[in-house]
Amino acid sequence: MLEIKNLHARIAEDGTEIIRGLNLTVKAGEVAAIMGPNGSGKSTLSYVLAGRDDYEVTEGDILYNGESILEMDPAERAASGIFLAFQYPMEIPGVATMEFLKVAMNAQRKARGEEPLKIPELLKRVKEAAGSLNMDIAMLKRPLNVGFSGGEKKRAEILQMKLLEPQLCVLDETDSGLDIDALKIVADGVNALRSPDRAIVVITHYQRLLEYIVPDSVHVLYRGQVIKSGDKSLALELEANGYAGVIDEAA
Amino acid sequence: MNMHAQQPQRTGAETALLEAYDSRLSVLPGDGAVTVKRDNALEVLKAGLPTKRIEAWHYTDLRRLLTAVPQHDASAVADKLGALLDGSAVLPVLNGVSSANLPSVDGVRFERLEDKLRDGSFAPALEVQGTDDAIGALNAAFVADGYFVDIEADAEIAAPIELQNIQAGGQTHSRFPVRVGDRAKVTIVERQTGEGAGLSTSISHLTLGEGAEVLWIIVQDQPDDSTYLGQFNAALGKDSKLTLFFMNAGGRLVRQEVRVGTAGEGSDFQLRGINLLAGDTHTDVTMVLDHTKPHTGSRELIRNVVTGKARGVFQGRINVHQIAQKTDAKMACNTLLLSDDGEFSTKPELEIFADDVQCGHGATVKEIDHDHLFYLKARGIDEKTARGLLVKAFLAEVIEELEVEPIVEALEARLDQWFATHG
């Protein structure tokens, strides 16, 4: 589903290269974990996948369902089924969460040539999804993410993911800022989305999240490259020995 | 020795105005005292339109900017609009002419202004407020019609009253004096619009009795080739409350003056305004607020969206008189710039002669937040829609504070309409 080939990407403003020849393949139905120390390029990778224009791809390609997405803008990528759960979801004053959900869901439906959802159907879907994440529906009347706690923001991200039903989910440090109860709820939400025709990329710093979202593959990112891939036992090894061993091995 | 500089040569617009006076005077309603007032106003105009050297007109050099002075065209046709709010009593002035068919509302008396000009009873109100009062002078010289609205004491008027001033490409000058009795409550909508490259002036005078409450909403959406010069005057009685909302969403050259005095102790003035500026246009909102009695309050919140090559101005002057202790006044003007060529000038002024007051002002200018835009796009919302959402979010606060659901919805619909053409 996702094939990243020799990807090089830099910060548009100052030309600093962050991703330096990254290769990664994630199949439909697979949950891939990307781990790595601070500054290894994890968040940059998530932004490059989502199409943020603060980064420039200088070499290589990203194929999604066999097609390059490099020329697509973020809205087109999202409408085609790519979803990024942000590490730091934006607070947007003045935009009610419910209104935002309606506009986003219908924008994606429109891009796929589907009719907009009628309000009762939309409300039903939102209520169901919010209920499964233990979210208070009253929260959705508030401006998007404004005044939400760290845990509420992450839950709101997963809520959006459930409602938008993407094919490729990229979760950037979704565990950061979560207490253990919230972590379980969020992980259950993600696990409920596991399906044979959906791929999930979980970017994380710690092994903890992977106890709840058990990955099919684990990839270690260091200095903008995948330096080692393995199964879930690789995550345990990293937890026990830190990144140093893997990094030395690759050097 | 004559110390005055030689009168500069008249501009085309100035000449056209003086000629228009000569040709119109015989058909304008009123004689005697009214004509004296018109002649006095003309003297102000003869001195020339204000330039940027006049402080009150510094950002809007009317002499330079007023280039088109069409003649009044009695044969032009303007159509009455559907009311902004359902169930309103509508009073249309079409191409400068009021309707003889006055609505019937309990507790309210309507009169055609033309009648009050003809019988001379309106003459005292045609006073020009100083030599800088170009709008007052223009309007006093040429005013032909409008409505007088008189709301009796203790009347709670459920149906909004909508004053429509619809130009049809020519020159029109209207007035709307409104008197609200003690403890009366009313919502008044003022529509300033039309079709064609008209020159339209409009002046309203509102007096609030003791404890009266008024919500006054001005929606100005003139076509992009017209000139609109408006003036809103209000005197607030003891413990009365006025909320004035304005939305400017059109016009090539627009100046909306707001002149308010808290004439009664304990009165409160709230100003909320939205300027939606696009194209190659110039829009000026100039407020002068006098706190003249103790224990009065005011809040002014102006939000501007500027795109294209539009230029906007907000001058907000608050005078706190020496006697006006315990005045509580706050003013904010925030601008969202959507284009490189748009500009907005803000000039807040506080002049305080009392020592026990709370006064403040703030102004900001920003662009659309890049991170917010990316977040919305990352959810599949296209660039134009995402920008629209963020602009509406920026303006939402000003509208939502009005709290009356049908009004909020009607104004948001106007926003959407503007955004559909200019976003």
XYZ file of C-alpha atoms in Angstrom:
674
model
C 0.000 0.000 0.000
C 2.810 2.366 0.935
C 6.202 2.232 -0.726
C 8.830 4.797 0.128
C 11.842 4.599 -2.181
C 15.168 6.286 -1.488
C 13.371 9.324 -0.102
C 15.342 12.500 0.498
C 13.583 15.495 2.037
C 14.776 18.802 3.423
C 13.385 21.791 5.268
C 12.224 24.185 2.532
C 13.288 27.306 4.368
C 16.939 26.523 5.095
C 17.645 23.428 3.018
C 18.585 21.208 5.981
C 18.267 17.608 4.871
C 16.299 15.501 7.357
C 15.268 12.393 5.419
C 18.330 10.884 3.753
C 17.531 7.926 1.518
C 14.683 6.309 3.402
C 13.192 3.013 2.189
C 10.050 1.493 3.674
C 7.245 -0.742 2.480
C 3.977 -1.211 4.365
C 1.412 -3.661 3.032
C -2.355 -3.498 3.307
C -3.442 -4.960 6.629
C -0.060 -4.293 8.209
C 0.681 -2.275 11.322
C 4.201 -0.890 11.050
C 5.931 0.798 13.967
C 8.583 3.404 13.328
C 10.873 4.004 16.252
C 13.926 6.130 16.677
C 15.704 8.557 18.949
C 14.879 12.262 19.026
C 15.856 14.075 15.840
C 15.946 10.948 13.697
C 13.302 12.336 11.327
C 10.162 10.576 12.580
C 7.876 13.591 12.644
C 9.362 14.926 9.411
C 8.477 11.638 7.751
C 4.877 11.981 8.908
C 4.661 15.553 7.596
C 6.222 14.595 4.264
C 3.643 11.810 3.913
C 0.845 14.296 4.628
C 2.282 16.820 2.158
C 3.260 19.704 4.384
C 4.911 22.364 2.201
C 7.529 23.291 4.792
C 9.425 20.248 3.482
C 10.763 19.552 -0.010
C 11.330 16.125 -1.460
C 14.583 16.298 -3.430
C 14.993 12.672 -4.446
C 13.151 9.371 -4.407
C 9.413 8.755 -4.376
C 6.421 7.892 -2.230
C 4.022 5.434 -3.833
C 0.554 4.973 -2.408
C -1.399 2.137 -3.985
C 1.270 2.130 -6.685
C 0.957 5.837 -7.577
C 3.279 8.688 -6.651
C 1.680 11.194 -4.290
C 4.459 13.792 -4.469
C 2.483 16.103 -6.752
C -0.673 15.924 -4.604
C -1.474 18.659 -2.102
C -2.418 17.750 1.500
C -6.166 17.942 0.845
C -5.900 15.602 -2.153
C -3.809 13.158 -0.176
C -6.325 13.181 2.659
C -9.236 12.708 0.290
C -7.433 9.749 -1.289
C -7.330 8.090 2.132
C -4.128 9.190 3.856
C -4.617 10.350 7.440
C -2.069 11.888 9.776
C -2.860 11.914 13.491
C -0.842 14.894 14.670
C 1.601 14.796 17.540
C 0.445 18.297 18.435
C -3.098 18.810 17.125
C -3.797 22.467 16.268
C -6.107 24.554 18.397
C -8.347 26.508 16.043
C -10.447 29.145 17.823
C -13.749 30.022 16.210
C -14.171 26.707 14.356
C -16.611 24.470 16.242
C -15.391 20.858 16.336
C -18.706 19.539 15.016
C -18.712 21.997 12.120
C -15.133 21.017 11.309
C -16.026 17.299 11.309
C -18.954 17.973 8.991
C -16.879 20.019 6.554
C -14.006 17.493 6.570
C -16.212 14.429 6.100
C -18.202 16.052 3.320
C -15.109 17.474 1.605
C -13.676 13.956 1.388
C -16.977 12.523 0.212
C -17.196 15.210 -2.458
C -13.659 14.461 -3.659
C -14.708 10.820 -4.030
C -17.884 11.790 -5.895
C -20.195 10.873 -3.009
C -23.218 12.807 -1.761
C -22.765 14.892 1.407
C -23.970 13.226 4.596
C -27.345 14.340 5.899
C -27.175 15.948 9.343
C -28.950 13.126 11.269
C -26.668 10.486 9.729
C -23.633 12.636 10.453
C -24.678 13.136 14.075
C -25.302 9.429 14.497
C -21.843 8.548 13.212
C -20.157 11.178 15.345
C -22.047 10.101 18.468
C -21.166 6.454 17.947
C -17.499 7.161 17.345
C -17.274 9.589 20.268
C -18.990 7.067 22.555
C -16.477 4.366 21.676
C -13.665 6.741 22.680
C -15.351 7.801 25.927
C -15.645 11.337 24.611
C -18.308 13.702 25.865
C -20.392 14.897 22.929
C -20.643 18.345 24.577
C -16.917 18.742 23.908
C -17.616 18.716 20.190
C -19.532 21.968 20.449
C -16.376 23.707 21.587
C -13.877 25.228 19.168
C -11.577 22.625 17.665
C -9.055 21.436 20.281
C -9.282 24.747 22.159
C -8.955 24.116 25.874
C -8.789 20.334 25.308
C -6.352 18.490 27.553
C -3.487 16.584 25.917
C -5.463 13.348 26.193
C -8.635 14.919 24.796
C -6.731 16.223 21.801
C -5.334 12.769 21.023
C -8.777 11.248 21.382
C -10.158 13.882 19.047
C -7.518 12.845 16.492
C -8.587 9.210 16.723
C -12.219 10.303 16.488
C -11.455 12.058 13.215
C -9.601 8.986 11.994
C -12.570 6.740 12.743
C -14.987 9.091 11.004
C -12.853 9.680 7.932
C -12.100 5.945 7.487
C -8.699 6.369 5.845
C -6.779 3.585 4.096
C -3.396 4.650 5.364
C -3.204 5.930 8.944
C -0.053 7.639 10.166
C 0.022 8.170 13.927
C 2.716 10.581 15.034
C 3.623 10.037 18.708
C -0.016 9.471 19.558
C 1.067 8.143 22.958
C 2.816 11.320 24.078
C 0.941 13.148 26.800
C -1.424 10.252 27.531
C -1.968 8.619 30.899
C -2.385 4.862 30.952
C -6.205 4.885 30.816
C -6.281 7.287 27.903
C -3.572 5.249 26.202
C -5.744 2.133 26.393
C -8.766 3.940 24.991
C -6.744 5.381 22.137
C -5.091 2.018 21.427
C -8.492 0.280 21.400
C -9.674 2.910 18.941
C -6.722 2.211 16.670
C -7.034 -1.560 17.005
C -10.696 -1.341 16.024
C -9.537 0.170 12.754
C -7.181 -2.703 11.934
C -8.428 -4.336 8.786
C -7.019 -6.342 5.848
C -7.358 -3.357 3.493
C -5.949 -0.689 5.789
C -2.343 0.030 6.723
C -1.304 1.760 9.935
C 2.039 3.426 10.560
C 2.661 4.051 14.259
C 5.457 6.496 14.979
C 6.610 6.310 18.562
C 9.469 7.001 20.854
C 8.698 4.309 23.396
C 7.817 0.676 23.315
C 4.899 1.258 25.717
C 2.303 2.020 23.027
C 3.277 -1.150 21.167
C 2.072 -3.279 24.088
C -1.391 -2.068 23.215
C -1.072 -1.692 19.456
C 0.926 -4.775 18.583
C 2.852 -4.117 15.354
C 3.488 -6.556 12.523
C 6.804 -4.875 11.754
C 9.176 -2.541 13.549
C 11.574 -0.154 11.786
C 14.313 1.863 13.408
C 14.793 5.330 11.972
C 18.106 7.050 12.507
C 19.468 10.126 10.745
C 16.716 9.961 8.155
C 17.167 6.310 7.193
C 15.635 3.016 8.241
C 18.675 1.298 9.707
C 17.025 -1.872 10.920
C 13.716 -3.662 10.438
C 12.270 -6.606 12.290
C 9.174 -7.939 14.005
C 7.729 -6.857 17.349
C 10.648 -8.391 19.228
C 12.855 -5.606 17.845
C 10.844 -3.120 19.884
C 11.461 -5.134 23.053
C 15.157 -5.300 22.260
C 15.247 -1.502 21.871
C 13.396 -1.096 25.144
C 15.936 -3.308 26.909
C 19.138 -2.031 25.298
C 18.310 1.430 23.953
C 19.058 2.635 20.448
C 22.848 2.638 20.865
C 23.298 -1.032 20.050
C 21.272 -0.874 16.852
C 22.996 2.325 15.795
C 26.479 0.865 16.364
C 25.503 -2.240 14.476
C 24.407 -0.170 11.477
C 27.480 2.067 11.506
C -3.598 91.347 4.531
C -5.407 88.182 3.626
C -3.683 85.334 5.437
C -5.809 82.654 3.763
C -4.179 80.742 0.974
C -5.669 81.133 -2.452
C -8.631 78.780 -2.857
C -7.299 75.913 -4.965
C -9.061 75.176 -8.186
C -12.206 73.089 -7.679
C -12.090 69.435 -8.579
C -14.559 68.007 -11.055
C -16.474 66.455 -8.180
C -16.660 69.740 -6.255
C -17.886 71.594 -9.323
C -20.445 68.885 -10.030
C -21.771 69.109 -6.473
C -22.192 72.893 -6.633
C -23.910 72.621 -9.996
C -26.149 69.882 -8.699
C -27.228 72.193 -5.875
C -28.199 74.915 -8.319
C -30.262 72.541 -10.378
C -31.795 70.548 -7.504
C -32.659 73.225 -4.947
C -35.970 74.154 -6.540
C -37.232 70.561 -6.374
C -35.847 69.636 -2.947
C -38.538 69.553 -0.244
C -38.790 72.400 2.261
C -38.333 76.151 2.107
C -37.650 78.960 4.543
C -35.723 77.576 7.513
C -34.842 74.382 5.634
C -33.399 76.342 2.728
C -31.344 78.439 5.140
C -29.838 75.218 6.528
C -29.197 73.892 3.042
C -27.453 77.144 2.088
C -25.343 76.996 5.254
C -24.324 73.446 4.390
C -23.420 74.546 0.905
C -21.042 77.144 2.324
C -19.139 74.301 4.010
C -18.967 72.468 0.695
C -17.829 75.600 -1.129
C -14.730 75.652 1.062
C -13.780 72.409 -0.674
C -13.981 68.728 0.191
C -11.687 67.667 3.058
C -8.167 66.596 2.183
C -5.684 64.504 4.123
C -4.494 67.707 5.791
C -7.713 67.659 7.825
C -6.973 65.303 10.711
C -10.363 63.580 10.698
C -9.880 62.839 6.998
C -6.169 62.061 7.048
C -6.537 58.488 5.769
C -9.440 59.276 3.455
C -8.589 62.243 1.281
C -12.137 62.829 0.090
C -11.120 65.587 -2.284
C -8.790 63.200 -4.119
C -10.882 60.030 -3.775
C -14.301 61.387 -4.722
C -14.069 61.354 -8.496
C -17.581 60.429 -9.599
C -20.568 62.636 -8.856
C -23.548 61.331 -10.828
C -26.695 63.483 -11.044
C -29.875 62.426 -9.329
C -31.832 60.372 -11.837
C -35.530 60.618 -11.012
C -36.410 57.980 -13.602
C -34.064 55.331 -12.179
C -35.728 52.380 -10.469
C -34.623 50.673 -7.279
C -36.268 47.581 -5.869
C -37.213 46.926 -2.291
C -35.217 44.080 -0.704
C -36.430 41.084 1.234
C -35.906 41.798 4.928
C -32.693 40.618 6.580
C -34.756 39.238 9.471
C -38.092 37.489 9.060
C -41.118 39.391 10.275
C -39.522 42.854 10.017
C -41.477 46.017 9.330
C -39.691 47.322 6.229
C -39.369 51.019 5.377
C -37.763 51.393 1.975
C -36.214 54.508 0.482
C -35.933 53.639 -3.197
C -33.759 55.888 -5.343
C -34.011 58.508 -2.607
C -37.806 58.384 -2.244
C -39.748 57.033 0.735
C -42.978 55.103 0.461
C -46.388 56.574 1.378
C -47.430 53.096 2.400
C -46.195 53.132 6.000
C -46.299 49.905 8.005
C -48.394 49.658 11.117
C -46.572 48.630 14.297
C -48.034 48.991 17.776
C -46.188 51.589 19.817
C -44.384 53.066 16.796
C -45.142 56.114 14.739
C -43.590 56.450 11.294
C -43.406 59.619 9.245
C -41.969 60.283 5.825
C -39.058 62.660 6.160
C -40.090 64.501 3.035
C -43.181 65.715 4.922
C -41.059 66.908 7.828
C -38.812 68.808 5.418
C -41.786 70.365 3.653
C -43.415 71.573 6.874
C -40.067 72.863 8.138
C -40.187 70.886 11.416
C -36.980 69.060 10.533
C -34.957 72.230 9.872
C -33.210 72.342 13.291
C -31.794 68.847 12.715
C -30.025 69.915 9.504
C -27.180 71.446 11.476
C -23.689 70.658 10.181
C -21.359 69.466 12.966
C -18.367 71.687 12.249
C -16.356 72.462 9.134
C -14.905 68.906 8.967
C -18.380 67.411 8.784
C -18.381 66.887 5.024
C -20.943 64.093 5.185
C -23.257 66.203 7.332
C -22.876 69.134 4.929
C -23.403 67.073 1.776
C -26.448 65.434 3.232
C -27.974 68.601 4.710
C -27.640 70.397 1.388
C -29.293 67.665 -0.653
C -31.410 65.521 1.676
C -34.730 64.753 0.019
C -36.337 62.006 2.059
C -36.076 59.204 4.610
C -38.165 58.207 7.600
C -38.741 59.476 11.095
C -39.367 56.680 13.588
C -40.820 57.439 17.005
C -41.104 54.637 19.546
C -43.245 55.353 22.566
C -42.085 54.821 26.145
C -42.264 51.271 27.546
C -42.904 49.777 24.120
C -41.187 46.443 23.537
C -41.166 46.122 19.788
C -40.871 42.437 18.918
C -40.675 42.823 15.149
C -37.426 44.371 13.906
C -37.742 47.631 11.991
C -35.747 47.617 8.770
C -34.724 50.881 7.120
C -33.680 50.341 3.510
C -31.770 52.940 1.529
C -31.448 51.585 -2.001
C -29.692 53.689 -4.625
C -30.180 53.207 -8.356
C -26.995 54.616 -9.844
C -27.709 58.328 -9.361
C -27.181 60.655 -6.436
C -29.339 60.134 -3.348
C -29.333 61.665 0.143
C -31.472 60.280 2.947
C -31.997 60.661 6.677
C -33.356 58.418 9.398
C -34.060 60.154 12.701
C -35.176 57.641 15.316
C -36.428 58.432 18.810
C -36.743 55.624 21.322
C -38.817 56.394 24.408
C -37.929 55.605 28.022
C -37.533 51.880 28.734
C -38.536 50.969 25.171
C -36.777 48.078 23.405
C -36.262 47.658 19.691
C -34.038 46.118 17.004
C -33.385 48.280 13.969
C -31.758 47.097 10.761
C -30.286 49.623 8.336
C -29.553 48.399 4.799
C -27.337 50.498 2.571
C -27.106 49.060 -0.908
C -28.222 49.463 -4.487
C -27.230 48.956 -8.090
C -24.964 51.085 -10.235
C -22.272 53.679 -9.674
C -24.283 55.856 -7.331
C -23.291 58.490 -4.833
C -25.311 57.938 -1.703
C -25.223 59.689 1.653
C -27.277 58.657 4.628
C -27.484 60.023 8.141
C -29.274 58.544 11.088
C -29.873 60.248 14.419
C -30.844 58.014 17.279
C -31.905 59.241 20.704
C -32.406 56.749 23.502
C -34.618 57.607 26.423
C -33.921 56.565 30.001
C -33.404 52.808 30.275
C -34.064 52.218 26.574
C -32.364 49.292 24.823
C -31.542 49.297 21.138
C -29.758 46.868 18.855
C -28.974 48.649 15.592
C -27.525 46.650 12.701
C -26.047 48.330 9.624
C -25.438 46.130 6.601
C -23.693 48.054 3.844
C -23.124 46.124 0.631
C -23.035 48.680 -2.142
C -21.806 47.646 -5.590
C -18.067 47.927 -6.207
C -18.360 51.078 -8.344
C -20.412 53.200 -5.950
C -19.657 55.789 -3.293
C -21.326 55.581 0.080
C -20.958 58.169 2.845
C -22.829 57.351 6.023
C -23.131 58.877 9.443
C -24.653 57.312 12.531
C -25.317 59.625 15.473
C -26.609 58.552 18.854
C -27.298 60.189 22.188
C -27.707 57.726 25.055
C -30.068 58.566 27.886
C -29.594 57.561 31.514
C -29.078 53.792 31.996
C -29.810 53.158 28.338
C -27.983 50.591 26.269
C -27.071 50.718 22.600
C -25.417 47.923 20.648
C -24.395 49.022 17.186
C -23.279 46.370 14.737
C -22.037 47.206 11.264
C -20.918 45.126 8.337
C -19.239 46.778 5.379
C -19.156 44.389 2.438
C -19.024 46.549 -0.672
C -18.647 49.992 -2.207
C -15.722 51.566 -4.066
C -15.401 54.506 -1.689
C -17.031 54.135 1.701
C -16.923 56.167 4.861
C -19.091 55.232 7.804
C -18.951 57.679 10.659
C -20.158 56.741 14.121
C -20.732 59.586 16.559
C -21.988 58.588 19.957
C -22.391 60.444 23.221
C -23.156 58.819 26.548
C -25.368 61.720 27.535
C -26.944 59.894 30.489
C -25.315 58.460 33.592
C -25.026 54.668 33.594
C -25.447 54.344 29.832
C -23.612 51.699 27.859
C -22.447 51.621 24.258
C -21.308 48.491 22.441
C -19.851 48.697 18.955
C -19.213 45.557 16.915
C -18.045 45.849 13.364
C -16.892 43.793 10.435
C -15.180 45.194 7.359
C -14.967 42.797 4.421
C -12.733 44.559 1.944
C -11.895 43.373 -1.552
C -10.965 44.669 -4.981
C -9.606 48.179 -5.508
C -11.731 49.864 -2.853
C -11.387 52.261 0.053
C -13.414 51.875 3.249
C -13.157 54.123 6.288
C -14.905 53.702 9.602
C -14.449 56.685 11.877
C -15.866 56.662 15.375
C -15.986 59.521 17.841
C -17.328 58.540 21.238
C -17.840 61.044 24.013
C -18.155 59.816 27.565
C -19.792 62.878 29.068
C -21.386 61.438 32.229
C -20.030 59.325 35.098
C -20.446 55.531 35.261
C -20.735 54.898 31.558
C -19.203 52.032 29.650
C -18.230 51.179 26.102
C -16.639 48.342 24.181
C -15.593 48.509 20.569
C -14.551 45.397 18.694
C -13.755 45.741 14.986
C -12.590 42.846 12.798
C -11.360 43.416 9.262
C -10.653 41.034 6.413
C -8.680 42.585 3.583
C -7.989 41.039 0.202
C -7.113 42.250 -3.288
C -5.880 45.840 -3.344
C -8.425 47.025 -0.805
C -7.563 49.706 1.719
C -9.291 50.037 5.052
C -9.244 52.592 7.830
C -10.514 52.560 11.382
C -10.229 55.710 13.441
C -11.556 55.284 16.937
C -11.541 58.279 19.173
C -12.779 58.092 22.745
C -13.091 61.350 24.657
C -13.542 60.922 28.377
C -14.734 64.241 29.725
C -13.571 65.494 33.090
C -16.894 64.819 34.751
C -17.083 61.251 33.375
C -15.521 59.436 36.336
C -15.708 55.610 36.466
C -15.756 55.386 32.699
C -14.948 51.881 31.498
C -13.944 51.887 27.826
C -12.130 49.291 25.757
C -11.453 49.279 22.056
C -9.895 46.584 19.846
C -9.325 46.470 16.108
C -8.014 43.257 14.547
C -7.171 42.759 10.906
C -6.659 39.633 8.843
C -4.708 40.391 5.670
C -5.336 37.891 2.877
C -3.316 39.570 0.137
C 0.043 41.289 -0.227
C -1.527 44.417 -1.731
C -4.291 44.942 0.823
C -3.768 47.401 3.656
C -5.485 48.538 6.807
C -4.722 51.602 8.918
C -5.872 51.801 12.507
C -5.775 54.938 14.565
C -7.032 54.534 18.107
C -7.140 57.705 20.200
C -7.990 58.083 23.846
C -8.353 61.518 25.282
C -8.967 61.319 28.992
C -9.694 64.240 31.270
C -11.115 62.259 34.209
C -8.737 60.584 36.687
C -10.727 57.552 37.860
C -11.344 55.585 34.670
C -10.435 52.330 32.978
C -9.609 52.733 29.323
C -7.635 50.660 26.882
C -7.164 49.896 23.242
C -5.367 47.372 21.091
C -4.798 46.728 17.424
C -3.393 43.689 15.640
C -2.705 42.716 12.033
C -2.077 39.128 11.031
C -2.224 36.693 8.162
C -3.906 33.306 8.001
C -2.106 30.873 10.296
C -0.057 28.519 8.148
C -0.283 25.670 10.683
C -4.055 25.976 10.988
C -4.377 25.887 7.221
C -2.235 22.754 6.969
C -4.230 21.026 9.682
C -7.514 21.624 7.864
C -6.059 20.574 4.509
C -4.653 17.424 6.079
C -8.276 16.495 6.786
C -9.191 16.762 3.114
C -10.546 20.308 3.158
C -9.450 22.150 0.013
C -7.465 25.384 0.254
C -10.351 27.738 -0.541
C -12.773 26.107 1.880
C -10.103 25.920 4.580
C -9.287 29.610 4.220
C -13.006 30.390 4.317
C -13.380 28.452 7.568
C -10.474 30.312 9.144
C -11.742 33.718 8.028
C -15.184 32.930 9.406
C -13.574 31.771 12.628
C -11.798 35.121 12.863
C -15.097 36.970 12.450
C -17.349 34.570 14.352
C -16.784 36.153 17.748
C -18.089 39.539 16.637
C -21.293 38.088 15.224
C -21.933 35.444 17.867
C -21.810 38.058 20.610
C -25.093 39.392 19.243
C -26.567 36.185 20.671
C -29.873 36.373 18.813
C -29.924 33.230 16.674
C -31.836 34.573 13.609
C -29.553 37.621 13.517
C -26.397 35.523 13.819
C -27.628 33.239 11.032
C -28.611 36.100 8.731
C -25.236 37.799 9.155
C -23.319 34.551 8.697
C -25.247 34.009 5.485
C -24.081 37.466 4.328
C -20.514 36.469 5.188
C -20.831 33.279 3.133
C -22.204 35.280 0.223
C -19.283 37.705 0.354
C -16.841 34.853 0.596
C -18.371 33.030 -2.359
C -17.521 36.024 -4.589
C -14.357 37.351 -2.980
C -12.760 34.396 -1.148
